[in-house]
Short mmCIF file of C-alpha atoms in Angstrom, two decimals:
data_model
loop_
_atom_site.label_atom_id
_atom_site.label_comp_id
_atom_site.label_asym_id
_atom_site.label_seq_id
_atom_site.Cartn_x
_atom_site.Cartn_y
_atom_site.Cartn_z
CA UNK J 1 -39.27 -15.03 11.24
CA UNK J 2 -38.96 -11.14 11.74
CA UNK J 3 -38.33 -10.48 8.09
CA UNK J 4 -36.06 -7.74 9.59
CA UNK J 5 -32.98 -7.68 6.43
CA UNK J 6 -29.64 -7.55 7.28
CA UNK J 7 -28.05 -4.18 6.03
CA UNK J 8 -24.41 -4.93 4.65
CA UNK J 9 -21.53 -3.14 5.13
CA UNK J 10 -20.64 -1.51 2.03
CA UNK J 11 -17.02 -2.05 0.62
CA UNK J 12 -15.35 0.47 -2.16
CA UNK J 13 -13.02 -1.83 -4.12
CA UNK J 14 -9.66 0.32 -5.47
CA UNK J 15 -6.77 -1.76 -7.78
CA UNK J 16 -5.05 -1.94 -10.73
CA UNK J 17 -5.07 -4.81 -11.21
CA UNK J 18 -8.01 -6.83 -12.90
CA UNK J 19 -7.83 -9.94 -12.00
CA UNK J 20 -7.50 -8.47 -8.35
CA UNK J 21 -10.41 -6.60 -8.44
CA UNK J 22 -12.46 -9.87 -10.08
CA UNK J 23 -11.08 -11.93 -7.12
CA UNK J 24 -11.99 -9.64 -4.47
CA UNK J 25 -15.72 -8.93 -6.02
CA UNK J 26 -16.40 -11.97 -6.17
CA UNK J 27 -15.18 -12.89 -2.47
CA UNK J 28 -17.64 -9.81 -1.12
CA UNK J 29 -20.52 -11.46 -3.15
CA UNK J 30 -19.99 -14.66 -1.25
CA UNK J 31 -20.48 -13.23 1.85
CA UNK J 32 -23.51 -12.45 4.06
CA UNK J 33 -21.56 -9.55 5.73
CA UNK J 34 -20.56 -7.40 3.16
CA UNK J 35 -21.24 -5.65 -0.49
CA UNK J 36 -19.56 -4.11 -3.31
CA UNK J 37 -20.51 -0.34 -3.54
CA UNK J 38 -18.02 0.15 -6.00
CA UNK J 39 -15.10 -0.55 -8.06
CA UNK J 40 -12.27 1.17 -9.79
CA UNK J 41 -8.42 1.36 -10.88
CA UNK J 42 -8.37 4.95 -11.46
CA UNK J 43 -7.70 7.24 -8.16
CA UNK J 44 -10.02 10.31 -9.78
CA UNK J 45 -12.83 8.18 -9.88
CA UNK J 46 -11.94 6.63 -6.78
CA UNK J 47 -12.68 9.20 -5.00
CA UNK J 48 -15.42 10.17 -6.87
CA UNK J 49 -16.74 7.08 -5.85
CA UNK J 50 -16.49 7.90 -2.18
CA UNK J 51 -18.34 10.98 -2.07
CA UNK J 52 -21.23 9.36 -3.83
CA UNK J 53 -21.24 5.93 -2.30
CA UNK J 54 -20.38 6.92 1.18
CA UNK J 55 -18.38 3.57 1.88
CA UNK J 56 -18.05 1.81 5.42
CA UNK J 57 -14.96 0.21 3.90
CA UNK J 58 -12.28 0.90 1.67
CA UNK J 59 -9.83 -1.29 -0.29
CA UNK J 60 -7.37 0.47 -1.96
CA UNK J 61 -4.37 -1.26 -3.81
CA UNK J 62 -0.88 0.40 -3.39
CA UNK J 63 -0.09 0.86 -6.90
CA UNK J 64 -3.12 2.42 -8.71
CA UNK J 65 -3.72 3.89 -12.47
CA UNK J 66 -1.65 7.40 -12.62
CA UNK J 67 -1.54 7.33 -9.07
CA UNK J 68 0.10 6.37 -5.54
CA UNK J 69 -2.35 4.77 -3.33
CA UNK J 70 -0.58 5.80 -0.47
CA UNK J 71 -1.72 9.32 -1.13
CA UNK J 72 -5.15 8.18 -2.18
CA UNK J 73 -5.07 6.73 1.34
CA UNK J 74 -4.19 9.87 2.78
CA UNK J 75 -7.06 11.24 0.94
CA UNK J 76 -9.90 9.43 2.29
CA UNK J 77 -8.48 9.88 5.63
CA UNK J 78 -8.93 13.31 5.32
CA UNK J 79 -12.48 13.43 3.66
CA UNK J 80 -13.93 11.05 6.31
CA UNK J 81 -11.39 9.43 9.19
CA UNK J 82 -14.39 7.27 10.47
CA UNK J 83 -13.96 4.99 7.50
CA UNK J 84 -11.52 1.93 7.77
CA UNK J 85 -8.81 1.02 5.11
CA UNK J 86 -7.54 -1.94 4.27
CA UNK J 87 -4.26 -1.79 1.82
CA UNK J 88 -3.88 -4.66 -0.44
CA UNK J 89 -0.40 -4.89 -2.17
CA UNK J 90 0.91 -7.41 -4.35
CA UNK J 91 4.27 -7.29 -2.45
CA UNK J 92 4.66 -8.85 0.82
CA UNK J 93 6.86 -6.59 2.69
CA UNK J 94 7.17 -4.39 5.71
CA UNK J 95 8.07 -0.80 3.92
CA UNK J 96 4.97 -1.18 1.93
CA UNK J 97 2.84 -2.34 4.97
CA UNK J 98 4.95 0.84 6.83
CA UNK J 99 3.69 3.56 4.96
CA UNK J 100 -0.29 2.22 4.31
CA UNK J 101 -0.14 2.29 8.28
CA UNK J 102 1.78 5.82 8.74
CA UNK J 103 -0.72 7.17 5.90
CA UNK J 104 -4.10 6.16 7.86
CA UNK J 105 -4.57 2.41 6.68
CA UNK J 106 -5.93 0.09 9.45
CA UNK J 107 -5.37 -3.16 7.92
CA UNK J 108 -2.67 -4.58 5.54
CA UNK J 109 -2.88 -7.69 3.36
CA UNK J 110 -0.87 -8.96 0.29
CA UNK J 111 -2.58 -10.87 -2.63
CA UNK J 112 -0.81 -13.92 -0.53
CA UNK J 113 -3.37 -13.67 1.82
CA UNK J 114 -6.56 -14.03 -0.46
CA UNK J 115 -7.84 -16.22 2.20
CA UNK J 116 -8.06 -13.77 5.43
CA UNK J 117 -9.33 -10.90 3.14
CA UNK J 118 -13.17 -11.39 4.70
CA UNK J 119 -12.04 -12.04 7.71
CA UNK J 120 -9.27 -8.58 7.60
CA UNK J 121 -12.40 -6.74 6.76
CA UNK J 122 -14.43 -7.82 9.57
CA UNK J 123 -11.42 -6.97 12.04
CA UNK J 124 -10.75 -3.24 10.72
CA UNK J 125 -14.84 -2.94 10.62
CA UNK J 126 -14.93 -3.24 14.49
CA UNK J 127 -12.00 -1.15 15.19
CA UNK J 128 -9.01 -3.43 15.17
CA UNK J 129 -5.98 -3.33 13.01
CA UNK J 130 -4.85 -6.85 10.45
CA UNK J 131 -1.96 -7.31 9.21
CA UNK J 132 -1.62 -10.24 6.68
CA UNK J 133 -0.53 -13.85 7.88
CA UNK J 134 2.45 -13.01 4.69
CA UNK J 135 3.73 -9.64 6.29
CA UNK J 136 3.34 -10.17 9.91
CA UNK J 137 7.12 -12.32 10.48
CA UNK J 138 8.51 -9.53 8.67
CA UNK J 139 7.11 -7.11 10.33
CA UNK J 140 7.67 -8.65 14.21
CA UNK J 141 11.26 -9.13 12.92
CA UNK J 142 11.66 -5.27 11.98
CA UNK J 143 10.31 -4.61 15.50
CA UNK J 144 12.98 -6.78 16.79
CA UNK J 145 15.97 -5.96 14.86
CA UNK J 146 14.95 -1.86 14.93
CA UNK J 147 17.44 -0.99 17.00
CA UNK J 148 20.46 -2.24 14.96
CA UNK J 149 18.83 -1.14 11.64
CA UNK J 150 21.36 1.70 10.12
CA UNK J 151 20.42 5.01 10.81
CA UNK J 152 16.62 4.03 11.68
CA UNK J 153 15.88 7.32 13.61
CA UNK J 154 16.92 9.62 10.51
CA UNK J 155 15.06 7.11 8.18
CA UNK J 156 11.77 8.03 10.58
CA UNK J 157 12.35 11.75 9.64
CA UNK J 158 11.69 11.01 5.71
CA UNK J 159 8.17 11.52 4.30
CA UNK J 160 6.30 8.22 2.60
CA UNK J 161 7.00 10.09 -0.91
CA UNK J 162 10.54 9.98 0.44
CA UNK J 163 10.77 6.59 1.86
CA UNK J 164 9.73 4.99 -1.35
CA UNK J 165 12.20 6.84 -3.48
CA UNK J 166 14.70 5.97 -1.06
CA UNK J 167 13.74 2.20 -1.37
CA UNK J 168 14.02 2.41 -5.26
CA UNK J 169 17.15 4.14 -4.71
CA UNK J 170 18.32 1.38 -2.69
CA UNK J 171 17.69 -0.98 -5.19
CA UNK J 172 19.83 0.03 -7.53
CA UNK J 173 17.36 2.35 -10.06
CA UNK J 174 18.44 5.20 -11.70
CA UNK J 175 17.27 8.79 -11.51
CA UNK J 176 15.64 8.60 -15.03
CA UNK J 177 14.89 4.92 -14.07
CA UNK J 178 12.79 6.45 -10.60
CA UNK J 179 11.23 9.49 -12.91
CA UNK J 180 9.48 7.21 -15.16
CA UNK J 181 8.53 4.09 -12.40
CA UNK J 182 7.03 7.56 -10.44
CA UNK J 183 5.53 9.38 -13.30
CA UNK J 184 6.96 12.30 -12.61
CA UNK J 185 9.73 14.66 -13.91
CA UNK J 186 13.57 14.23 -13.49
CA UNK J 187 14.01 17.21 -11.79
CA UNK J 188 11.12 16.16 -9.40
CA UNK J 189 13.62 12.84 -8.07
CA UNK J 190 16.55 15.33 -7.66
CA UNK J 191 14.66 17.73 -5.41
CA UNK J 192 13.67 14.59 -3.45
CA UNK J 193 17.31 13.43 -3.27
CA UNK J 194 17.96 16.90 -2.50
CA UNK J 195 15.96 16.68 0.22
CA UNK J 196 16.66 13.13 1.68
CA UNK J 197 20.78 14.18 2.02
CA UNK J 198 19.77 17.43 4.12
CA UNK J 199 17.79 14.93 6.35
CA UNK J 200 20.21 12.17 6.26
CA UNK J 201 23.28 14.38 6.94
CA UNK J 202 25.02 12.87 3.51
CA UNK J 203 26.84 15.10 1.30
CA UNK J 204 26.40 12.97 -1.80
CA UNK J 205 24.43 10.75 -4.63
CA UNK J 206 26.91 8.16 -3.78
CA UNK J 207 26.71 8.45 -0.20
CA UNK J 208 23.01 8.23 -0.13
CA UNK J 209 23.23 5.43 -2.45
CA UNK J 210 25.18 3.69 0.07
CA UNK J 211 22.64 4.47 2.74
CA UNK J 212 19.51 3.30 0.71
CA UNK J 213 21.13 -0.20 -0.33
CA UNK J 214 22.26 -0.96 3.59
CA UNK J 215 18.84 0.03 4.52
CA UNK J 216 17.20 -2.21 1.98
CA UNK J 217 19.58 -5.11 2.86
CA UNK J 218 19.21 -5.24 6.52
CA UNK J 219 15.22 -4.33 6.60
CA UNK J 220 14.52 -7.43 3.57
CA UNK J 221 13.30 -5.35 1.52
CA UNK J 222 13.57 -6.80 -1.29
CA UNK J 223 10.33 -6.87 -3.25
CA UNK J 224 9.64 -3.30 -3.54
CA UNK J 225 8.88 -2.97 -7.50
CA UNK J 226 5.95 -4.34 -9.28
CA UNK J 227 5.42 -7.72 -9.90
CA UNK J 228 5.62 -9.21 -13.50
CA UNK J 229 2.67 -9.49 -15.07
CA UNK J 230 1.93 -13.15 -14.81
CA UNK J 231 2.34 -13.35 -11.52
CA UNK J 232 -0.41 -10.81 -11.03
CA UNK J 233 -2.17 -13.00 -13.12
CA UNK J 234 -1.49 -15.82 -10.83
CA UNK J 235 -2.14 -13.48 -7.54
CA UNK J 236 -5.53 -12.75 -9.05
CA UNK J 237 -6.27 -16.81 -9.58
CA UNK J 238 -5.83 -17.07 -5.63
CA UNK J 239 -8.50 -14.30 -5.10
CA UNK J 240 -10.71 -15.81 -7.34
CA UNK J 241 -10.53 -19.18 -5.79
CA UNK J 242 -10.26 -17.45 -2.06
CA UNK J 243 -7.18 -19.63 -1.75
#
C-alpha cells in the first residue's frame, strides 16, 4: 500500500432543524467521500463558518434561525461562486426548488429524499446540477404546463423576496399574518405588495389576491409554509436512518 490518505471533501452543514442536521451528520460520517467542517442553524454564524472553514460544499436549509436561506444562498455565492450548494427543504415543491436555483443553488433535495443526499453531493461536487427524486415530476410538469400558467412572464419579473410573499399571499395569509411568518415589519409586506401590483399591472389587494391564489392553484403549490413540528421530527428519523 501507498499509505497516500484520501483528503475529503469538506461539507458546511446549515438547518434549523435538529433532527435534520443529526441525520445529515451522521450520513457524511458514513461516508468515505466526504466530512463535516461544520454545523449550524443560525445564518451569522453560518457564514462565519465559511470564511473560516473554507467549505467545498454547502448545505443550507431554506428556512434558517432569523433568517431566509435563500439570501444566505445568495451570500455564499457572492463570497466564493466556486463552491457548490445544495438546498435542502422540508417541502417538496417547485417554487421552493425555483428560487434555491435562481439564487445560485446547484442541487435541490427535500428531507423526502434522505436517501440520494450522498449521492446529490457527489453530483453538484463534479459540476452537475440534482434535483430530488420528490421534486423532479413537479418540476418537469411546470416545464410542461409553463405556457398556460397565468401570467407566467410577469411572475418571472418578481424578485425571490417577492415570489415568496406572493406564494403566502396566495395562500390565503394575511398582511400581519406574512409580517410575523417573515420577521419583518407590516409596513415592510405593504411596500412589497406595493411593489408586486406595479409589476403585475393590478390596481388592487384584491386583485393581486386573485392573482397569487390562481398562481398557487395551477403551479401545485401547495406546501409552501412550514411543516408541523412532528413531522420534522419524522423527516429527521428518515435522515437518521438514510431512508
Amino acid at each position: 500500500m501507498s499509505g497516500k490518505r484520501l483528503t475529503k471533501t469538506r461539507v458546511l452543514v446549515v438547518h434549523r432543524t435538529g433532527f435534520v442536521r443529526s441525520g445529515v451528520l451522521s450520513l457524511i460520517a458514513k461516508s468515505i467521500q466526504f466530512m463535516a467542517c461544520g454545523e449550524t442553524d443560525e445564518a451569522p454564524l453560518a457564514r462565519e463558518l465559511f470564511l473560516r472553514h473554507k467549505p467545498d460544499l454547502v448545505l443550507i436549509g431554506l428556512r434558517l434561525t432569523g433568517a431566509d436561506g435563500i439570501q444566505l444562498i445568495k451570500e455564499f455565492r457572492s463570497l466564493n461562486p466556486a463552491v457548490p450548494i445544495l438546498a435542502l427543504s422540508e417541502q417538496a415543491d417547485a417554487f421552493s426548488a425555483q428560487r434555491a436555483f435562481r439564487a445560485g443553488a446547484r442541487g435541490y433535495l427535500s428531507t423526502e429524499d434522505a436517501s440520494e443526499l450522498l449521492r446529490a453531493l457527489d453530483e453538484i461536487s463534479t459540476g452537475r446540477p440534482y434535483v430530488g427524486a420528490s421534486v423532479l415530476p413537479l418540476i418537469l410538469s411546470n416545464f410542461a404546463g409553463g405556457a398556460k400558467s397565468v401570467g407566467s412572464s410577469d411572475i418571472n419579473t418578481l424578485s425571490n423576496r417577492e415570489l415568496e410573499i406572493f406564494s403566502f399571499i396566495g395562500r390565503g395569509l394575511s398582511v400581519s399574518e406574512l409580517a410575523s411568518e417573515l420577521n419583518v415589519s407590516v409596513k415592510t409586506i405593504e411596500t412589497h405588495q406595493m411593489r408586486m401590483k406595479e409589476k403585475l399591472a393590478l390596481h388592487s389587494a384584491a386583485e393581486l389576491r386573485q392573482k397569487a391564489r390562481e398562481w398557487v392553484a395551477r403551479s401545485a403549490l401547495n406546501r409552501i409554509r412550514e411543516e408541523p413540528e412532528a413531522e420534522q421530527a419524522g423527516n429527521g428519523a428518515r435522515f437518521r436512518s438514510g431512508l
